[in-house]
Amino acid sequence: MNAPNTVNLVTQLDYARAGVITDAMRAVAEREHRDPEFIRAGVAAGRIAIPANIRHLDMGLEPRGVGAGLSTKVNVNLGISGDVADADVEWEKVRTAEKFGADAIMDLSNSGKTRFFRQQLVRETPLMVGTVPMYDAIGYMEKPLVELTVDDLLEVTRAHAEDGVDFLTIHCGINKSVIKTFKETGRLMNIVSRGGSLLFGWMEVTGNENPFFEYYDEILKICHEYDVTISLGDSCRPGCLYDANDAVETAEMIELGKLTKRAWDAGVQVMIEGPGHMPINEIEANVRMEKSLCHNAPYYVLGPLVTDIGVGYDHITAAIGGAISASAGADFLCYVTPAEHLCLPNAQDVLDGLIATKIAAHAADIAKGVPGAKDIDNRMGDARRRLAWNEMWTYALDPVTSKARYEASPASTEGTCTMCGKMCAVRTVNKVFEGTTIDLDAQGNTD
């Protein structure tokens, strides 16, 4: 059999369809405990995406796969805003994301000149990097929103691709047809996507079609040139439970399904973005709808938040929804922090949100039967049986916090904690098996 002609192959999708297993596919296979052919076949079918800009690969990206049969990935959002613009704090968030096991970082900076930070981020982090060009357009072009042209938006998109960004959130699905549905059916929270709201405003003022939809083929050419995965943004995601799975969200997802096929035809990898806020009992149906309408493309969800009243604790409401969503087939969870709906998160918020989302993702991986997912839990159980505390820290998602809490409240009996002390069930059973009889008096003291 002749070797495939690789001269015109650029993207992971190009190579996969040609039957070629790339270094990135091998790296993903090793990380996921899968056969490389499993990864190649998944990429070729669009069930798996490997967001890996060719420039970021050259700078040290550690490729990760997102999709069916793989571990659930977790993204951390960060970036400056117009009110809080402290680059040092954002770099602290980057280091937190790297240290505690994030798979991706999205730079959502939306004020001023953001390119230097973005370029440095791509150079320095081995994690996948995502951005939203629409957020950057006003500052990059130094123009008011309504004066932005199609050429301006294409230029900003190209700049992000050239900088090495691995996946771009592009709000292509909010076209005039979807807006017509939005206006006819109405919503409690209207449009809560920042990018979607900006495009809605631009379209209403100019009277023109969404440029990312109208010039989608041009966007795809840029993505293909650098192997940027297009993450089709959910402009009409529900911002409250009342709007979940409504007509406009569904109308946009139908459009995203059409755009998915067009991207694949152009050799571009795709992810689909999802909600948002959603009642627990509707989450599985939402995932099934995405997989059906969008041809099993990887699903990237924010939460979903399962109640609207968890303000200040939305990392918990999102982790509940994330675990359910991922166990039903979602592939990529965007973290939510305690600061959601309130303010720009600080470094501690980032840690809290990341760990909560990592717990959700791991719990879902166990439920989905991802190869090797439960192995570390079994090791933790064995370490707990042996009261091997230092070993336990190595298995904990957050070893720093867990060790600090344990050491802050020292037990008087060696090997136990202050919850049970000498009445520790694990210690008691271990002593019995060792042939030691333990007698406790009424105060719980041993003889």
Coordinates of C-alpha atoms in Angstrom, one line a residue:
M1 CA 0.0 0.0 0.0
N2 CA 1.4 3.4 -1.0
A3 CA 2.0 6.0 1.8
P4 CA -0.6 8.8 1.7
N5 CA 0.4 12.1 0.1
T6 CA 0.8 14.5 3.0
V7 CA 1.8 17.6 1.0
N8 CA -1.5 19.4 1.3
L9 CA -2.4 18.1 4.7
V10 CA -2.5 20.8 7.4
T11 CA -5.0 20.0 10.2
Q12 CA -5.4 17.1 12.5
L13 CA -8.6 16.4 10.6
D14 CA -6.8 16.4 7.3
Y15 CA -4.3 13.9 8.5
A16 CA -6.9 11.7 10.2
R17 CA -8.9 11.4 7.1
A18 CA -5.9 10.5 5.1
G19 CA -5.2 7.6 7.6
V20 CA -2.2 9.3 9.1
I21 CA -1.6 9.1 12.9
T22 CA 0.2 12.3 13.9
D23 CA 2.5 12.9 16.9
A24 CA -0.4 14.9 18.5
M25 CA -2.7 11.9 18.1
R26 CA -0.1 9.6 19.7
A27 CA 0.3 12.0 22.6
V28 CA -3.5 12.1 23.2
A29 CA -3.7 8.3 22.9
E30 CA -0.9 7.9 25.6
R31 CA -2.6 10.5 27.9
E32 CA -6.0 8.8 27.5
H33 CA -4.8 5.1 27.7
R34 CA -6.3 4.6 24.2
D35 CA -5.0 3.0 21.0
P36 CA -3.7 5.7 18.6
E37 CA -6.1 4.3 15.9
F38 CA -9.0 5.0 18.2
I39 CA -7.9 8.6 18.4
R40 CA -7.3 8.9 14.6
A41 CA -10.7 7.4 13.8
G42 CA -12.5 9.7 16.2
V43 CA -10.8 12.8 14.8
A44 CA -11.6 11.7 11.2
A45 CA -15.3 11.3 12.2
G46 CA -15.4 14.6 14.0
R47 CA -16.2 12.9 17.4
I48 CA -12.9 14.0 18.7
A49 CA -11.1 17.3 18.3
I50 CA -7.5 18.0 19.1
P51 CA -7.2 21.8 19.4
A52 CA -3.6 22.3 18.5
N53 CA -2.6 25.4 16.5
I54 CA 0.5 24.5 14.5
R55 CA 2.3 27.5 15.9
H56 CA 1.5 26.6 19.5
L57 CA 2.6 23.0 18.8
D58 CA 6.0 24.4 17.9
M59 CA 6.1 26.4 21.1
G60 CA 5.5 23.4 23.4
L61 CA 1.7 22.7 23.5
E62 CA 0.9 19.4 25.2
P63 CA -1.9 18.2 22.9
R64 CA -5.2 17.1 24.5
G65 CA -8.2 15.5 22.9
V66 CA -11.8 16.5 23.5
G67 CA -14.6 14.2 22.6
A68 CA -16.2 10.8 22.8
G69 CA -14.4 8.1 24.8
L70 CA -12.0 10.5 26.3
S71 CA -11.7 12.0 29.8
T72 CA -13.8 15.2 30.3
K73 CA -11.7 18.3 29.9
V74 CA -11.8 21.4 32.0
N75 CA -11.3 25.0 30.9
V76 CA -10.4 28.0 33.0
N77 CA -11.5 31.5 32.0
L78 CA -9.4 34.6 32.8
G79 CA -8.4 37.9 31.4
I80 CA -8.6 41.6 32.1
S81 CA -11.8 43.8 32.0
G82 CA -12.3 47.5 31.7
D83 CA -12.7 47.8 35.4
V84 CA -10.0 45.4 36.6
A85 CA -6.9 45.3 34.5
D86 CA -4.0 43.8 36.5
A87 CA -1.9 41.5 34.4
D88 CA 0.0 40.2 37.4
V89 CA -3.2 38.8 38.9
E90 CA -4.1 37.2 35.6
W91 CA -0.7 35.5 35.5
E92 CA -1.3 34.2 39.0
K93 CA -4.5 32.7 37.7
V94 CA -2.6 31.1 34.8
R95 CA -0.2 29.4 37.2
T96 CA -3.1 28.2 39.4
A97 CA -4.7 26.7 36.3
E98 CA -1.5 24.9 35.4
K99 CA -0.7 23.7 38.9
F100 CA -4.1 22.3 39.7
G101 CA -4.8 20.4 36.4
A102 CA -6.7 22.6 34.0
D103 CA -6.7 21.4 30.4
A104 CA -7.3 24.7 28.7
I105 CA -7.2 28.5 29.4
M106 CA -9.5 30.9 27.7
D107 CA -8.2 34.5 27.6
L108 CA -11.4 36.6 27.6
S109 CA -9.7 39.9 28.0
N110 CA -12.0 42.6 26.6
S111 CA -10.4 45.9 27.2
G112 CA -7.6 47.8 25.6
K113 CA -4.7 46.2 23.8
T114 CA -4.7 42.5 24.7
R115 CA -2.4 41.0 22.1
F116 CA 0.8 41.1 24.1
F117 CA -0.8 39.1 27.0
R118 CA -2.3 36.6 24.5
Q119 CA 1.0 36.1 22.7
Q120 CA 2.9 35.6 25.9
L121 CA 0.3 33.2 27.2
V122 CA 0.6 31.0 24.1
R123 CA 4.4 31.1 24.3
E124 CA 4.5 30.1 28.0
T125 CA 1.6 27.7 28.7
P126 CA 1.5 24.1 27.5
L127 CA -2.3 24.1 28.0
M128 CA -4.7 24.6 25.1
V129 CA -5.5 28.3 24.7
G130 CA -8.9 29.7 23.5
T131 CA -10.1 33.2 22.8
V132 CA -13.1 35.1 21.5
P133 CA -12.0 37.5 18.7
M134 CA -15.3 39.5 19.0
Y135 CA -14.3 40.6 22.6
D136 CA -11.0 41.9 21.2
A137 CA -12.3 43.6 18.1
I138 CA -13.2 47.0 19.5
G139 CA -9.9 47.5 21.3
Y140 CA -7.8 45.9 18.5
M141 CA -9.4 48.1 15.7
E142 CA -9.8 51.2 18.0
K143 CA -13.3 51.6 16.7
P144 CA -16.8 51.8 18.2
L145 CA -18.8 48.5 17.8
V146 CA -21.2 49.8 15.1
E147 CA -18.3 51.0 12.9
L148 CA -16.6 47.6 12.8
T149 CA -16.5 46.2 9.2
V150 CA -16.4 42.6 7.9
D151 CA -12.7 43.2 7.1
D152 CA -12.0 44.3 10.6
L153 CA -13.5 41.2 12.1
L154 CA -11.7 38.9 9.7
E155 CA -8.4 40.8 10.5
V156 CA -8.9 40.3 14.3
T157 CA -9.7 36.6 13.8
R158 CA -6.6 36.1 11.7
A159 CA -4.5 37.9 14.3
H160 CA -5.6 35.4 17.0
A161 CA -4.9 32.5 14.7
E162 CA -1.5 33.8 13.9
D163 CA -0.7 34.3 17.6
G164 CA -1.1 30.5 18.1
V165 CA -4.6 30.3 19.7
D166 CA -5.8 26.7 19.6
F167 CA -9.5 27.2 19.5
L168 CA -11.6 30.3 18.7
T169 CA -15.1 30.9 19.9
I170 CA -16.9 32.3 16.9
H171 CA -20.6 33.3 17.3
C172 CA -21.7 32.2 13.8
G173 CA -25.1 30.8 14.7
I174 CA -26.9 33.9 15.6
N175 CA -28.1 34.9 12.1
K176 CA -31.2 36.8 11.0
S177 CA -33.3 33.7 11.1
V178 CA -32.4 33.0 14.7
I179 CA -33.0 36.6 15.7
K180 CA -36.5 36.4 14.1
T181 CA -37.2 33.5 16.4
F182 CA -35.9 35.3 19.4
K183 CA -38.1 38.3 18.7
E184 CA -41.2 36.3 18.0
T185 CA -40.9 34.0 21.1
G186 CA -39.4 36.3 23.7
R187 CA -37.3 35.4 26.7
L188 CA -37.0 36.2 30.4
M189 CA -33.3 37.0 30.2
N190 CA -32.9 37.9 26.5
I191 CA -29.3 37.3 25.2
V192 CA -26.7 36.8 28.0
S193 CA -23.8 35.8 25.8
R194 CA -21.4 38.7 25.6
G195 CA -20.3 38.0 22.1
G196 CA -23.9 37.2 21.0
S197 CA -25.1 40.5 22.5
L198 CA -22.5 42.5 20.7
L199 CA -23.3 40.9 17.3
F200 CA -27.0 41.3 18.0
G201 CA -26.4 45.0 18.6
W202 CA -24.2 45.3 15.5
M203 CA -26.8 43.6 13.3
E204 CA -29.7 45.7 14.7
V205 CA -27.9 49.0 14.1
T206 CA -26.4 48.2 10.7
G207 CA -29.3 46.0 9.4
N208 CA -26.7 43.5 8.0
E209 CA -26.4 39.8 8.5
N210 CA -24.0 38.5 11.1
P211 CA -20.6 38.8 9.4
F212 CA -19.3 35.6 11.0
F213 CA -22.2 33.7 9.5
E214 CA -22.2 35.5 6.1
Y215 CA -18.4 35.2 5.7
Y216 CA -18.1 31.8 7.4
D217 CA -16.1 30.3 4.5
E218 CA -13.5 33.0 5.1
I219 CA -13.3 32.2 8.8
L220 CA -12.8 28.5 7.9
K221 CA -9.9 29.4 5.6
I222 CA -8.1 31.1 8.4
C223 CA -8.8 28.3 10.8
H224 CA -7.6 25.7 8.3
E225 CA -4.4 27.6 7.7
Y226 CA -3.3 27.3 11.3
D227 CA -5.3 24.3 12.4
V228 CA -7.5 26.3 14.7
T229 CA -10.4 24.4 16.1
I230 CA -13.6 26.4 15.7
S231 CA -15.7 26.5 18.8
L232 CA -19.2 27.4 17.6
G233 CA -20.4 29.9 20.2
D234 CA -23.9 29.6 21.8
S235 CA -25.0 33.2 21.5
C236 CA -28.5 32.2 22.7
R237 CA -27.6 30.0 25.6
P238 CA -30.1 30.3 28.4
G239 CA -29.1 32.7 31.2
C240 CA -31.8 31.5 33.6
L241 CA -33.8 28.3 34.1
Y242 CA -36.9 29.9 32.5
D243 CA -35.2 30.1 29.1
A244 CA -33.6 26.6 29.1
N245 CA -34.1 24.5 26.0
D246 CA -36.4 27.2 24.5
A247 CA -37.2 27.9 20.8
V248 CA -34.3 30.3 20.2
E249 CA -31.7 28.1 21.8
T250 CA -32.9 25.2 19.7
A251 CA -33.0 27.3 16.6
E252 CA -29.4 28.3 17.0
M253 CA -28.3 24.8 17.6
I254 CA -29.9 23.7 14.4
E255 CA -27.8 26.4 12.6
L256 CA -24.7 25.2 14.5
G257 CA -25.3 21.7 13.1
K258 CA -25.3 23.0 9.6
L259 CA -22.1 25.0 10.2
T260 CA -20.4 21.9 11.7
K261 CA -20.7 20.0 8.5
R262 CA -19.4 23.0 6.5
A263 CA -16.4 23.2 8.8
W264 CA -15.6 19.5 8.5
D265 CA -15.9 19.8 4.7
A266 CA -13.2 22.5 4.9
G267 CA -10.9 20.3 7.0
V268 CA -11.5 22.3 10.2
Q269 CA -12.1 20.7 13.6
V270 CA -15.2 21.7 15.5
M271 CA -16.6 22.0 19.0
I272 CA -20.1 23.1 19.9
E273 CA -20.7 25.4 22.9
G274 CA -23.7 24.9 25.2
P275 CA -25.6 26.2 28.2
G276 CA -25.8 28.1 30.5
H277 CA -28.6 27.6 33.1
M278 CA -30.7 24.5 33.0
P279 CA -32.8 22.4 35.4
I280 CA -31.3 19.0 36.3
N281 CA -34.1 17.1 34.7
E282 CA -33.5 18.7 31.3
I283 CA -29.7 18.4 31.0
E284 CA -29.5 14.9 29.5
A285 CA -32.0 15.8 26.9
N286 CA -30.0 18.9 26.0
V287 CA -26.8 16.8 25.5
R288 CA -28.7 14.3 23.4
M289 CA -30.1 17.1 21.2
E290 CA -26.6 18.5 20.6
K291 CA -25.2 15.1 19.7
S292 CA -28.1 14.6 17.3
L293 CA -28.3 18.0 15.7
C294 CA -24.5 18.6 15.6
H295 CA -23.5 15.1 14.3
N296 CA -21.7 14.0 17.5
A297 CA -19.3 16.9 17.5
P298 CA -17.7 17.5 20.9
Y299 CA -19.9 19.4 23.3
Y300 CA -18.4 22.2 25.4
V301 CA -20.7 23.5 28.2
L302 CA -20.6 26.2 30.8
G303 CA -22.0 24.5 33.9
P304 CA -24.9 24.3 33.3
L305 CA -26.0 26.0 36.5
V306 CA -28.9 24.0 37.9
T307 CA -30.5 26.9 39.9
D308 CA -30.5 30.7 39.5
I309 CA -30.2 31.5 43.3
G310 CA -26.8 30.1 44.2
V311 CA -25.2 33.5 43.9
G312 CA -21.8 33.5 45.5
Y313 CA -21.7 29.7 45.3
D314 CA -22.2 29.2 41.6
H315 CA -19.1 27.0 41.3
I316 CA -21.3 24.5 43.2
T317 CA -24.4 24.9 41.1
A318 CA -22.3 24.6 38.0
A319 CA -20.4 21.6 39.2
I320 CA -23.7 19.7 39.9
G321 CA -24.8 20.5 36.3
G322 CA -21.4 19.8 34.9
A323 CA -21.3 16.3 36.4
I324 CA -24.7 15.5 35.0
S325 CA -23.9 17.0 31.6
A326 CA -20.6 15.2 31.3
S327 CA -22.0 11.9 32.5
A328 CA -24.7 12.2 29.7
G329 CA -22.0 12.8 27.1
A330 CA -20.7 16.4 27.2
D331 CA -17.0 16.4 26.6
F332 CA -15.6 19.7 27.9
L333 CA -16.6 21.7 31.0
C334 CA -15.9 25.4 31.3
Y335 CA -15.4 26.2 35.0
V336 CA -17.6 28.6 36.9
T337 CA -16.2 30.5 39.9
P338 CA -17.9 31.8 43.1
A339 CA -17.6 35.2 41.5
E340 CA -20.0 34.3 38.6
H341 CA -22.7 37.0 38.2
L342 CA -20.8 39.2 40.8
C343 CA -17.4 40.4 39.7
L344 CA -14.1 39.5 38.0
P345 CA -12.8 36.4 39.8
N346 CA -9.6 36.6 41.9
A347 CA -7.0 33.9 42.1
Q348 CA -8.8 32.1 45.0
D349 CA -12.0 32.1 43.0
V350 CA -10.2 30.5 40.1
L351 CA -8.9 27.8 42.4
D352 CA -12.3 27.1 43.9
G353 CA -14.0 27.1 40.5
L354 CA -11.3 24.8 39.0
I355 CA -11.4 22.2 41.8
A356 CA -15.2 22.1 41.8
T357 CA -15.2 21.6 38.0
K358 CA -12.4 19.0 38.2
I359 CA -14.5 17.1 40.7
A360 CA -17.5 17.2 38.4
A361 CA -15.4 16.1 35.4
H362 CA -13.8 13.2 37.3
A363 CA -17.1 12.0 38.7
A364 CA -18.6 12.0 35.2
D365 CA -15.6 10.1 33.8
I366 CA -16.2 7.3 36.4
A367 CA -19.8 7.2 35.4
K368 CA -18.9 7.1 31.7
G369 CA -16.4 4.3 32.2
V370 CA -13.4 6.2 30.9
P371 CA -10.4 3.9 30.9
G372 CA -8.5 4.2 34.2
A373 CA -10.7 6.9 35.6
K374 CA -11.4 5.1 38.9
D375 CA -7.8 3.9 39.4
I376 CA -6.8 6.9 41.4
D377 CA -9.9 6.6 43.6
N378 CA -8.9 3.0 44.4
R379 CA -5.4 4.1 45.3
M380 CA -6.9 6.8 47.6
G381 CA -9.1 4.2 49.3
D382 CA -6.1 1.9 49.9
A383 CA -4.1 4.8 51.3
R384 CA -6.9 5.8 53.7
R385 CA -7.2 2.2 54.9
R386 CA -3.5 2.3 55.8
L387 CA -3.9 5.9 57.2
A388 CA -1.0 6.9 54.9
W389 CA -1.7 10.6 55.0
N390 CA 1.3 11.8 53.0
E391 CA 0.3 9.3 50.2
M392 CA -3.2 10.7 50.3
W393 CA -2.1 14.1 49.4
T394 CA -0.6 12.8 46.1
Y395 CA -4.0 11.6 45.0
A396 CA -6.0 14.6 46.1
L397 CA -7.2 17.0 43.4
D398 CA -6.1 19.8 45.7
P399 CA -3.2 18.5 47.9
V400 CA -2.3 21.9 49.2
T401 CA -5.6 22.7 50.8
S402 CA -6.3 19.2 52.0
K403 CA -2.9 18.9 53.7
A404 CA -3.2 22.4 55.2
R405 CA -6.6 21.6 56.7
Y406 CA -5.3 18.4 58.2
E407 CA -2.2 19.9 59.7
A408 CA -4.2 23.0 61.1
S409 CA -6.1 20.7 63.5
P410 CA -3.6 18.1 64.8
A411 CA -5.0 15.0 66.5
S412 CA -3.7 13.8 69.8
T413 CA -3.6 10.2 68.6
E414 CA -1.0 9.6 65.9
G415 CA -2.4 8.6 62.5
T416 CA -5.9 9.9 63.1
C417 CA -7.7 13.2 62.6
T418 CA -9.7 15.3 65.0
M419 CA -13.0 14.1 63.7
C420 CA -12.8 10.7 65.5
G421 CA -9.4 10.6 67.2
K422 CA -8.9 7.3 69.0
M423 CA -12.4 6.2 67.9
C424 CA -11.3 6.3 64.2
A425 CA -13.0 3.3 62.6
V426 CA -10.1 2.7 60.2
R427 CA -7.6 2.6 63.1
T428 CA -9.9 0.3 65.2
V429 CA -10.3 -2.3 62.4
N430 CA -6.6 -2.2 61.6
K431 CA -5.8 -2.8 65.3
V432 CA -8.1 -5.8 65.4
F433 CA -6.5 -7.3 62.3
E434 CA -3.1 -6.7 63.9
G435 CA -4.3 -8.7 66.9
T436 CA -4.5 -5.7 69.2
T437 CA -7.7 -5.4 71.4
I438 CA -8.9 -1.9 71.8
D439 CA -11.2 -1.1 74.8
L440 CA -12.6 2.4 75.1
D441 CA -14.1 3.8 78.3
A442 CA -17.1 6.1 78.5
Q443 CA -15.1 9.1 77.5
G444 CA -13.6 7.4 74.5
N445 CA -10.2 6.9 76.1
T446 CA -8.2 3.7 75.5
D447 CA -6.7 1.6 78.3

